[in-house]
Amino acid sequence: MRLLVLCTLVAAAAAWPNFGMMADSPGGASDVQKQHDVNSALWKVYEDIRDSNLIQLSQSFDPLSGHYDDDGVAAKRLMKELNENRLLEQHHWFSLFNTRQREEALMLYDVLEHSTDWSTFAGNAAFFRVRMNEGEFVYALYAAVIHSELTQHVVLPPLYEVTPHLFTNSEVIQEAYKAKMTQTAAKIESHFTGSKSNPEQRVAYFGEDIGMNTHHVTWHLEFPFWWDDAHENHHIERKGESFFWVHHQLTVRFDAERLSNHMDPVGELHWDDVIHEGFAPHTMYKYGGYFPSRPDNVHFEDVDGVARVRDMLILESRIRDAIAHGYVTGRDGSIISISDSHGIDVLGDVIESSLYSPNPEYYGALHNTAHMMLGRQGDPHGKFDLPPGVLEHFETATRDPAFFRLHKYMDNIFREHKDSLTPYTKDELEFPGVAVESISLKNRLETYFEDFEYSLINAVDDTAEIADVPISTVVKRLAHKDFTAECVINNNNENEVMATVRIFAWPKYDNNHVEFSFNDGRWNAIEMDKFWTKLAPGPNTITRSSKDSSVTVPDVPSFLTLIEKTEEAVSSGSELHLEDYVSGLGLPNRFLLSKGTTEGMKFHLVVFVSDGAKDAAIDGLYENTSFNHYGAHNGKYPDKQPHGYPLDRRVDDERIITGVTNFKGVDVKVYHVETQ
């Protein structure tokens, strides 16, 4: 079936409705048509357009004649840049951390975002698809589809099949080209970077997992540091706090994987120390050569055009000074307190730094600059004119073990702030009348490695005159068997109550089999799930499947599957049912559990139940008991409590939290089963 689709894609497209023309839903087109148009714009994005209607639209559409809610200001600006030949050429690498390239991509994003009907949106996509740099186009289109009101039900194809070079080892890409040139169908085996002589190879399956890479880049698309409320229709609430939390969770999950492989937790990076682990990415740009390597034990050097090492130490000192004083200083000299639950949000904006930072001129952009500093250590002075390193792309950053050292360093700064806050009191933690009586698992917690196959059709150059042959790669990835948890929660109140159930787990022991203190354990806690539920008076048995965790998302269908489903819906006039994949936020479902060990790795699993009516930030939203953990409702986060609550603050006396009836913990084991 897939071979048939590949061979007949161009012919089939000609029979489909005109690109961007089928009116039905708000915005001037049906959801099926929108899905088709986005598929067509991204298919073989480095090649000539294959969809005949898209070709025609790219030649006939005039961006200055479209319908916009900004009077066409964005379109006029981009057209001026295009007509003056100021835009980056095609067949060139793109990096969001390159200021000028980011500006160009965001010019196109603004044009798409300000389009008020689908004809204008689709017309601009077609027009600029053939005139702008491919990387800039992909970034702008992904960001626009995520944020535009016109594309709320469009599912973006997996990035690892749109731009495979950023996710696939170069040796595999070379084999794919060989298969294409010989017109031989191929299924190529992928391996993780490095060798067994490199200890970091033991956890490469985590940082190099394409689902992990996709999670990281998708989060930064949903919560971009360049987001400007002045040009958007809403404010992203708690954006800085979410920046802290998502990277904190990546860091503690990475540490749990290291413990699963008998390694110590990752150490933090220091600007005045050596970078102990080198890295050879074994990946290449579609255009621009190989990603730079970095040898072991390199001392940080100043990076021309980015920053000096001394600058990074100064920025860190200013931020730590703000934490010690309990406030940051705004541009106008105002005092902004960070000595409360909102402080983490301000601090996240400062450290990233996003446009929400109250004083970027003084506090700088520690996170973003650090990514560039670390990414350029292979060629800090531009002597060899190397392209950006893997840390300068959100798609590839987690491949480098130094990414986790960098974020452990930042995580420790965040902890310094969090530990400065007053611990929660018993009164703040209690949910009167509610008690967690028991926690049990209905299945053994078991992980294994499975084969995952994805297409490399879009990785190779080709021509419309020669039919495609199936080319794919197979890579090992961590997964777990589905499991079910059961909680018995007693509601001793006379009436039904709404409750928020928060589930966490942390490794019981360090690598020397020394038990973590409760305070250290709670900081290393992995968020497993969070959901609302109604508690009737008396005992309530709550059953929750791992598949329903609000922390995770399922795999997005392959690009070819999206094309097949869309073609079927267009031909039959039926609806597309892709609701489960509209949000790409969250970790892959299969990553909910850490790898564990063959003999069983012990974790401490805790359940905390809080007052859902008080927690809900949006009236009535808790009636919908499933919400995405990382999601937001029109920019407003649905839970009033801080991320990680109630484990986000230090615990000086664990009896205070373990003594409330709405908190309970049990020890569980995660087993890893070796497969052939």
XYZ file of C-alpha atoms in Angstrom:
676
model
C 0.000 0.000 0.000
C 2.787 2.425 0.920
C 4.699 1.624 -2.264
C 1.511 2.320 -4.235
C 1.120 5.669 -2.506
C 4.731 6.565 -3.221
C 4.490 5.697 -6.879
C 1.164 7.408 -7.494
C 1.460 10.419 -5.218
C 1.802 12.955 -8.008
C -1.010 11.474 -10.075
C -3.287 11.170 -7.077
C -2.634 14.771 -6.066
C -3.956 16.003 -9.394
C -7.300 14.409 -8.657
C -7.559 16.011 -5.222
C -9.369 19.306 -4.659
C -7.424 22.410 -5.601
C -4.818 23.393 -3.030
C -6.478 25.607 -0.413
C -9.781 25.902 -2.282
C -12.380 23.586 -0.689
C -14.576 25.802 1.510
C -16.315 24.247 4.495
C -15.069 25.234 7.973
C -14.106 28.644 9.412
C -11.118 29.978 7.521
C -12.460 28.897 4.120
C -11.542 25.200 3.941
C -12.350 21.903 5.602
C -9.987 20.335 8.098
C -9.351 17.571 5.556
C -8.325 20.127 2.949
C -6.064 21.919 5.399
C -4.372 18.642 6.300
C -3.875 17.898 2.612
C -2.391 21.329 1.962
C 0.071 21.099 4.853
C 1.074 17.579 3.784
C 1.687 18.791 0.245
C 3.720 21.810 1.347
C 6.050 19.677 3.504
C 6.387 16.634 1.260
C 9.911 16.515 -0.227
C 10.510 20.009 1.087
C 14.056 20.137 -0.328
C 12.835 19.200 -3.810
C 10.617 20.751 -6.447
C 6.918 20.781 -5.563
C 5.105 17.610 -6.658
C 1.491 18.681 -6.156
C 0.233 20.221 -9.426
C -2.222 22.539 -7.701
C 0.433 23.691 -5.280
C 2.764 24.417 -8.218
C 0.073 26.542 -9.859
C -0.670 28.413 -6.639
C 3.034 29.096 -6.008
C 3.165 30.809 -9.393
C -0.131 32.701 -9.313
C -0.620 33.787 -5.692
C 0.280 37.354 -4.741
C 1.016 37.717 -1.011
C 0.156 41.418 -1.171
C -3.398 40.586 -2.266
C -4.169 38.308 0.702
C -6.431 38.948 3.675
C -4.687 39.823 6.941
C -5.503 41.183 10.379
C -2.429 43.449 10.356
C -3.305 45.286 7.102
C -0.662 43.236 5.300
C 2.249 44.792 7.188
C 4.047 41.453 7.641
C 3.526 40.453 4.014
C 4.859 43.796 2.747
C 7.948 43.493 4.939
C 8.762 39.966 3.762
C 8.120 40.785 0.104
C 10.468 43.770 0.373
C 13.205 41.501 1.759
C 12.545 38.965 -1.000
C 12.551 41.511 -3.828
C 15.783 43.026 -2.550
C 17.421 39.568 -2.489
C 18.153 39.826 1.227
C 16.812 36.406 2.215
C 18.966 33.342 2.873
C 19.368 31.227 -0.244
C 17.928 27.757 -0.564
C 20.140 24.681 -0.076
C 21.825 26.208 2.987
C 21.753 25.196 6.663
C 19.349 26.977 9.000
C 19.679 27.523 12.758
C 17.146 29.232 15.002
C 20.062 30.521 17.077
C 21.360 32.495 14.086
C 19.781 35.913 14.637
C 19.287 36.859 11.010
C 18.000 33.442 9.958
C 15.558 33.449 12.873
C 14.326 36.902 11.849
C 13.656 35.664 8.315
C 11.797 32.557 9.505
C 9.684 34.698 11.839
C 8.874 37.096 9.009
C 7.190 34.194 7.231
C 5.601 33.027 10.489
C 4.083 36.506 10.910
C 2.670 36.404 7.389
C 1.044 33.023 7.992
C -0.103 33.875 11.522
C -1.787 37.102 10.371
C -3.600 35.379 7.490
C -7.330 35.510 8.208
C -8.556 32.857 5.766
C -7.241 29.584 4.452
C -6.826 30.783 0.876
C -4.357 33.388 2.116
C -2.568 30.989 4.469
C -2.260 28.258 1.833
C -1.321 30.737 -0.887
C 1.512 32.131 1.192
C 2.700 28.629 2.068
C 2.821 27.738 -1.638
C 4.426 31.028 -2.711
C 7.230 31.048 -0.142
C 7.782 27.287 -0.312
C 9.640 27.803 -3.593
C 11.350 31.090 -2.700
C 12.665 30.792 0.844
C 15.296 28.675 2.499
C 13.867 25.231 3.226
C 14.844 25.219 6.909
C 13.318 28.643 7.464
C 10.171 27.555 5.656
C 9.764 24.367 7.699
C 10.264 26.200 10.985
C 7.842 28.985 10.074
C 5.164 26.585 8.841
C 5.419 24.332 11.903
C 5.218 27.318 14.254
C 2.274 28.797 12.348
C 0.312 25.538 12.241
C 0.829 25.148 15.993
C -0.273 28.691 16.849
C -2.737 29.740 14.145
C -6.457 29.563 14.848
C -6.911 28.345 11.268
C -5.021 25.095 11.902
C -6.325 23.874 15.252
C -7.100 20.392 13.891
C -4.113 19.943 11.584
C -1.608 17.245 12.554
C 1.966 18.029 11.627
C 3.933 15.124 10.140
C 6.825 13.876 12.290
C 9.848 16.094 11.819
C 12.144 13.076 11.623
C 10.476 12.192 8.308
C 10.372 15.784 7.000
C 14.015 16.639 7.786
C 15.557 13.187 8.410
C 19.144 14.445 8.335
C 18.710 16.060 11.748
C 17.616 12.781 13.344
C 19.563 10.093 11.482
C 23.224 9.057 11.479
C 25.127 10.107 8.386
C 26.161 6.508 7.638
C 22.482 5.603 7.298
C 21.819 8.632 5.082
C 24.645 7.523 2.780
C 23.128 4.047 2.549
C 19.787 5.659 1.713
C 21.381 7.560 -1.179
C 22.906 4.313 -2.450
C 19.489 2.651 -2.362
C 17.956 5.580 -4.226
C 20.621 5.638 -6.919
C 20.302 1.896 -7.515
C 16.497 2.005 -7.220
C 16.652 -0.709 -4.586
C 14.217 -0.842 -1.719
C 16.129 -0.724 1.571
C 15.526 -1.072 5.283
C 18.719 0.180 6.957
C 19.694 -0.538 10.543
C 20.611 2.482 12.685
C 22.985 2.452 15.641
C 23.528 4.943 18.425
C 26.499 7.289 18.308
C 29.790 6.151 19.823
C 31.164 2.796 20.896
C 31.199 0.578 23.984
C 34.474 2.187 25.059
C 32.490 5.373 25.707
C 30.489 5.086 28.970
C 27.949 7.605 27.650
C 27.020 5.035 25.012
C 25.022 3.231 27.714
C 22.459 6.061 27.803
C 22.631 7.150 24.159
C 19.234 5.497 23.619
C 17.730 8.327 25.707
C 19.308 11.482 24.263
C 19.330 10.171 20.679
C 15.778 8.852 20.740
C 13.870 10.528 17.894
C 10.785 10.752 20.092
C 12.832 12.589 22.729
C 14.263 14.886 20.050
C 10.756 15.572 18.731
C 9.448 16.265 22.247
C 12.206 18.812 22.837
C 11.771 20.709 19.568
C 7.956 20.615 19.836
C 8.021 22.142 23.305
C 10.199 24.984 22.052
C 7.802 25.504 19.140
C 4.829 25.677 21.501
C 6.615 27.932 24.003
C 9.111 29.837 21.820
C 11.562 32.270 23.380
C 10.769 34.754 20.597
C 7.037 34.918 21.442
C 5.954 38.566 21.513
C 2.545 39.349 23.039
C 2.409 42.570 21.015
C 2.118 40.535 17.803
C 0.049 37.626 19.134
C -3.521 37.233 20.353
C -2.663 36.042 23.860
C -0.085 35.898 26.613
C 1.479 32.510 27.365
C 0.942 32.170 31.083
C 3.716 30.660 33.209
C 5.979 30.273 30.209
C 9.157 30.763 32.241
C 8.036 28.241 34.848
C 7.219 25.726 32.124
C 10.703 26.262 30.671
C 12.152 25.327 34.060
C 9.865 22.341 34.546
C 10.216 20.647 31.171
C 14.023 20.824 31.319
C 14.046 19.795 34.971
C 12.053 16.717 34.018
C 14.448 15.904 31.164
C 17.362 16.194 33.596
C 15.913 13.980 36.345
C 14.750 11.424 33.789
C 18.257 11.331 32.328
C 19.667 10.763 35.816
C 17.212 7.894 36.342
C 18.396 6.339 33.064
C 21.998 6.662 34.228
C 21.169 4.926 37.504
C 19.400 2.225 35.479
C 22.740 1.629 33.758
C 24.858 1.724 36.954
C 26.172 5.238 36.284
C 26.291 8.220 38.621
C 23.885 11.104 37.997
C 25.203 13.586 35.449
C 27.533 16.273 36.812
C 26.925 19.935 36.128
C 28.913 21.959 33.624
C 31.244 24.739 34.835
C 32.438 27.610 32.669
C 35.880 27.615 34.301
C 36.342 23.840 34.053
C 36.921 21.431 31.177
C 34.136 19.832 29.160
C 34.963 16.256 30.080
C 32.899 14.388 27.480
C 33.621 14.945 23.833
C 31.026 14.188 21.195
C 31.077 13.030 17.582
C 27.519 13.581 16.280
C 27.743 11.297 13.217
C 25.079 13.488 11.628
C 25.157 15.853 8.694
C 23.202 18.746 7.320
C 21.223 18.222 4.160
C 23.298 21.126 2.850
C 26.317 22.435 4.735
C 28.478 19.471 5.685
C 28.812 17.476 8.885
C 27.910 18.653 12.354
C 31.129 19.615 14.191
C 32.707 17.237 16.702
C 34.227 18.072 20.088
C 37.131 16.123 21.645
C 37.314 15.097 25.305
C 38.572 17.456 28.014
C 38.243 20.736 26.149
C 38.551 23.991 28.091
C 35.857 26.536 27.311
C 37.044 29.224 24.923
C 35.510 32.568 24.055
C 33.337 32.259 20.959
C 33.718 35.010 18.397
C 30.483 36.883 17.811
C 28.703 35.104 20.681
C 30.237 35.692 24.111
C 33.324 35.434 26.268
C 33.597 32.829 29.009
C 33.887 35.754 31.413
C 30.512 37.050 30.192
C 28.849 33.764 31.115
C 30.311 33.883 34.622
C 29.083 37.459 35.026
C 25.537 36.567 33.925
C 25.481 33.584 36.265
C 26.687 35.787 39.129
C 23.964 38.356 38.494
C 21.259 35.692 38.479
C 22.533 34.019 41.648
C 22.721 37.439 43.274
C 19.057 38.047 42.383
C 18.119 34.706 43.952
C 20.027 35.554 47.130
C 18.266 38.929 47.390
C 14.842 37.536 46.463
C 14.205 39.931 43.600
C 15.271 40.857 40.088
C 15.685 44.391 38.825
C 13.559 45.506 35.868
C 14.731 47.656 32.969
C 13.282 50.723 34.683
C 14.972 49.942 37.975
C 11.839 48.482 39.522
C 12.073 45.698 42.098
C 10.357 42.458 41.017
C 10.019 39.971 43.857
C 10.775 36.321 43.208
C 10.216 35.233 46.811
C 6.893 33.538 46.104
C 5.377 30.816 43.921
C 5.422 33.171 40.911
C 9.153 33.781 41.249
C 10.095 30.642 39.307
C 8.191 32.015 36.309
C 10.164 35.270 36.364
C 13.419 33.390 36.853
C 12.659 31.043 33.937
C 12.050 34.027 31.652
C 15.335 35.558 32.828
C 17.466 32.428 32.393
C 16.128 31.331 28.988
C 15.857 34.358 28.183
C 12.582 34.991 26.395
C 11.013 38.288 25.403
C 9.180 38.062 28.720
C 12.438 38.709 30.589
C 12.110 41.915 32.637
C 15.712 42.955 31.983
C 17.583 41.029 29.262
C 20.163 43.810 28.895
C 21.388 43.122 32.442
C 20.689 39.410 32.960
C 21.396 38.387 29.374
C 20.200 35.092 27.887
C 22.107 32.474 29.873
C 20.393 29.428 28.343
C 20.344 30.464 24.703
C 23.877 31.854 24.781
C 25.120 28.749 26.583
C 23.746 26.548 23.796
C 25.754 28.544 21.265
C 28.884 28.674 23.438
C 28.849 24.911 23.948
C 27.862 24.177 20.352
C 30.771 26.189 18.924
C 33.609 24.761 21.023
C 34.704 22.671 18.046
C 35.476 25.860 16.095
C 35.153 28.805 18.526
C 36.910 31.354 16.320
C 35.460 30.311 12.966
C 38.860 29.157 11.731
C 37.368 26.255 9.800
C 34.057 27.918 8.882
C 32.104 25.012 10.375
C 28.305 25.064 10.510
C 26.493 25.262 13.883
C 26.836 22.344 16.312
C 24.059 20.030 17.451
C 23.358 22.203 20.512
C 22.275 25.014 18.183
C 19.254 23.019 17.032
C 16.460 21.928 19.340
C 16.022 18.865 17.104
C 19.536 17.604 17.782
C 20.566 19.152 21.139
C 19.769 16.174 23.370
C 22.053 13.932 21.302
C 25.078 15.555 22.975
C 25.601 14.349 26.585
C 26.854 17.866 27.353
C 23.255 19.039 26.891
C 22.360 17.339 30.161
C 25.448 18.732 31.915
C 24.375 22.183 30.771
C 20.843 21.694 32.041
C 22.015 20.162 35.327
C 23.974 23.402 35.811
C 20.841 25.467 35.167
C 18.673 23.100 37.174
C 20.908 23.660 40.179
C 20.410 27.416 39.817
C 16.655 26.868 39.784
C 16.943 24.629 42.851
C 18.850 27.370 44.645
C 15.798 29.578 44.142
C 13.240 26.901 44.998
C 15.118 25.982 48.193
C 15.000 29.632 49.283
C 11.194 29.459 49.535
C 9.427 28.555 52.757
C 8.406 24.862 52.899
C 4.707 24.068 52.700
C 2.908 23.796 56.022
C 0.602 20.982 57.016
C -2.407 23.305 56.616
C -1.353 24.132 53.048
C -0.959 20.468 52.146
C -4.098 18.990 53.710
C -7.266 18.187 51.769
C -9.791 17.909 54.615
C -11.812 14.718 54.631
C -9.817 13.024 51.851
C -7.442 10.113 52.464
C -5.383 7.940 50.114
C -5.916 4.480 51.576
C -3.875 2.329 49.196
C -1.855 2.272 45.963
C -1.352 -0.877 43.912
C -0.135 -1.862 40.458
C -2.061 -4.407 38.416
C 0.913 -5.338 36.259
C 4.656 -5.784 36.610
C 6.521 -2.637 35.509
C 8.548 -3.948 32.598
C 10.643 -2.202 29.946
C 12.307 -3.504 26.798
C 13.817 -2.283 23.543
C 11.755 -2.470 20.377
C 12.478 -1.832 16.712
C 11.042 1.354 15.235
C 10.959 2.013 11.526
C 10.660 5.411 9.857
C 10.913 6.587 6.279
C 13.972 8.175 4.662
C 12.215 9.044 1.413
C 12.599 12.754 2.162
C 16.297 12.372 2.980
C 17.433 11.755 -0.585
C 17.473 13.846 -3.740
C 15.285 12.655 -6.562
C 13.302 13.632 -9.619
C 9.634 13.381 -10.487
C 10.495 11.292 -13.543
C 11.716 8.342 -11.456
C 9.372 6.596 -9.052
C 10.259 6.394 -5.384
C 11.324 3.136 -3.816
C 10.707 2.422 -0.141
C 13.729 3.469 1.911
C 13.582 3.371 5.685
C 15.697 2.896 8.754
C 15.122 0.755 11.833
C 16.347 1.915 15.229
C 16.112 0.436 18.713
C 14.057 2.435 21.178
C 13.034 2.069 24.801
C 9.427 1.046 25.500
C 7.426 -0.496 28.305
C 4.470 -2.782 28.687
C 1.199 -1.057 29.450
C 0.347 -1.065 33.117
C -2.505 0.023 35.353
C -2.374 1.700 38.746
C -5.205 1.536 41.248
C -5.769 3.985 44.104
C -8.379 3.720 46.792
C -9.261 7.231 47.962
C -11.713 7.784 50.774
C -13.885 10.903 50.760
C -15.197 11.432 54.273
C -17.074 14.577 53.277
C -20.849 14.544 52.905
C -20.740 15.788 49.313
C -18.922 14.911 46.118
C -15.614 16.747 45.690
C -13.358 17.415 42.719
C -9.800 16.226 43.256
C -6.476 16.612 41.468
C -4.441 13.408 41.564
C -0.687 13.963 41.247
C 1.615 10.967 40.806
C 5.422 11.021 41.024
C 8.246 8.496 41.321
C 11.959 8.754 42.067
C 14.835 6.263 42.284
C 15.074 4.851 45.788
C 18.879 4.532 45.828
C 21.894 6.236 44.312
C 24.568 4.338 42.345
C 26.227 3.213 45.602
C 22.916 1.837 46.867
C 22.633 4.628 49.438
C 19.016 5.636 49.921
C 18.141 9.151 48.807
C 16.829 11.392 51.568
C 13.216 12.438 51.121
C 14.351 15.977 50.281
C 16.790 14.835 47.588
C 14.355 12.228 46.316
C 11.499 14.686 45.870
C 13.782 16.977 43.809
C 14.593 13.995 41.574
C 10.913 13.075 41.273
C 9.663 12.121 37.818
C 6.143 13.305 37.150
C 4.157 10.258 36.067
C 0.637 11.645 35.753
C -1.757 14.384 36.795
C -5.513 14.340 36.323
C -8.791 15.521 37.780
C -11.405 13.128 39.142
C -14.641 13.368 41.122
C -14.724 11.679 44.510
C -18.112 10.483 45.722
C -18.682 10.247 49.480
C -17.075 7.096 50.856
C -14.395 4.869 49.257
C -13.469 5.562 45.597
C -11.415 3.138 43.528
C -9.520 5.085 40.863
C -8.009 3.032 38.047
C -5.560 4.723 35.708
C -3.859 3.225 32.651
C -0.332 4.213 31.687
C -1.700 4.957 28.214
C -3.780 7.798 29.686
C -0.942 9.665 31.384
C -1.229 13.409 30.777
C 2.573 13.640 30.761
C 2.927 11.639 27.537
C 1.607 11.552 23.976
C 1.322 8.761 21.388
C 3.544 8.555 18.322
C 2.329 10.770 15.495
C 1.390 8.687 12.437
C 4.079 8.451 9.794
C 4.075 11.018 7.000
C 2.902 8.405 4.504
C 0.118 7.317 6.856
C -1.065 10.912 7.128
C -1.058 11.162 3.340
C -2.962 7.883 2.988
C -5.600 8.841 5.556
C -6.007 12.297 4.026
C -6.348 10.868 0.510
C -9.007 8.445 1.733
C -10.922 11.227 3.479
C -10.773 13.486 0.428
C -11.914 10.703 -1.908
C -14.783 9.573 0.312
C -15.817 12.979 1.604
C -15.439 11.689 5.165
C -13.822 13.354 8.170
C -10.303 12.793 9.406
C -10.109 11.471 12.935
C -6.662 12.462 14.134
C -7.726 14.014 17.439
C -5.247 11.974 19.474
C -2.317 13.518 17.610
C -3.237 17.212 17.401
C -1.001 18.037 20.383
C 2.557 16.847 20.061
C 3.505 18.077 23.524
C 4.703 15.625 26.124
C 7.122 12.733 26.160
C 6.465 9.619 24.080
C 4.060 7.225 25.853
C 6.735 4.525 25.841
C 9.107 6.800 27.835
C 6.884 6.999 30.914
C 9.047 4.440 32.746
C 12.803 4.614 33.160
C 14.701 1.595 31.830
C 15.181 -0.074 35.218
C 17.365 -3.158 35.655
C 17.054 -6.889 35.023
C 16.878 -7.571 38.765
C 14.376 -4.769 39.294
C 15.250 -1.144 40.101
C 13.426 0.231 43.105
C 11.495 3.503 42.811
C 9.476 5.343 45.444
C 6.007 6.017 43.977
C 3.919 8.735 45.651
C 0.349 9.920 45.168
C -0.855 13.301 46.374
C -4.506 14.335 46.119
C -5.360 18.041 46.300
C -8.566 20.074 46.088
C -9.420 20.186 42.384
C -11.908 23.043 42.738
C -9.223 25.232 44.299
C -6.574 24.050 41.838
C -8.549 24.865 38.665
C -7.379 28.119 37.097
C -10.290 28.218 34.658
C -13.859 27.910 35.900
C -15.457 24.668 34.796
C -12.387 23.391 32.949
C -11.904 20.641 35.509
C -15.144 19.109 34.224
C -12.930 17.851 31.403
C -10.889 15.400 33.438
C -8.156 14.927 30.829
C -5.815 17.775 30.041
C -2.345 17.723 28.632
C 0.210 18.331 31.334
C 2.260 20.729 29.228
C -0.744 22.260 27.501
C -2.513 25.535 28.038
C -6.050 26.761 27.459
C -5.782 29.861 25.237
C -2.437 30.594 26.824
C -3.670 30.010 30.392
C -2.338 27.008 32.292
C -5.276 25.068 33.787
C -3.711 24.222 37.165
C -3.083 26.996 39.722
C -0.510 24.998 41.642
C 3.195 25.231 40.766
C 4.690 22.570 38.500
C 5.807 19.690 40.683
C 3.514 20.605 43.575
C 3.792 19.583 46.409
C 7.368 18.349 45.808
C 8.631 21.612 44.331
C 9.746 23.089 47.668
C 12.316 21.769 50.105
C 11.150 19.381 52.793
C 12.971 19.984 56.077
C 10.839 17.469 57.960
C 9.278 14.742 55.831
C 6.776 13.960 58.583
C 4.875 17.123 57.609
C 4.080 15.864 54.095
C 3.951 12.133 54.800
C 1.712 12.797 57.760
C -1.210 14.236 55.793
C -3.868 11.690 54.815
C -4.044 12.845 51.181
C -0.435 11.730 50.564
C 0.810 8.167 50.305
C 3.951 6.465 49.042
C 4.919 2.889 48.172
C 8.039 1.239 46.754
C 7.833 -0.377 43.325
C 10.332 -2.066 41.027
C 10.971 -1.468 37.323
C 12.311 -4.515 35.482
C 14.167 -4.413 32.187
C 13.830 -7.435 29.920
C 16.582 -7.989 27.366
C 15.308 -8.782 23.867
C 17.076 -10.349 20.935
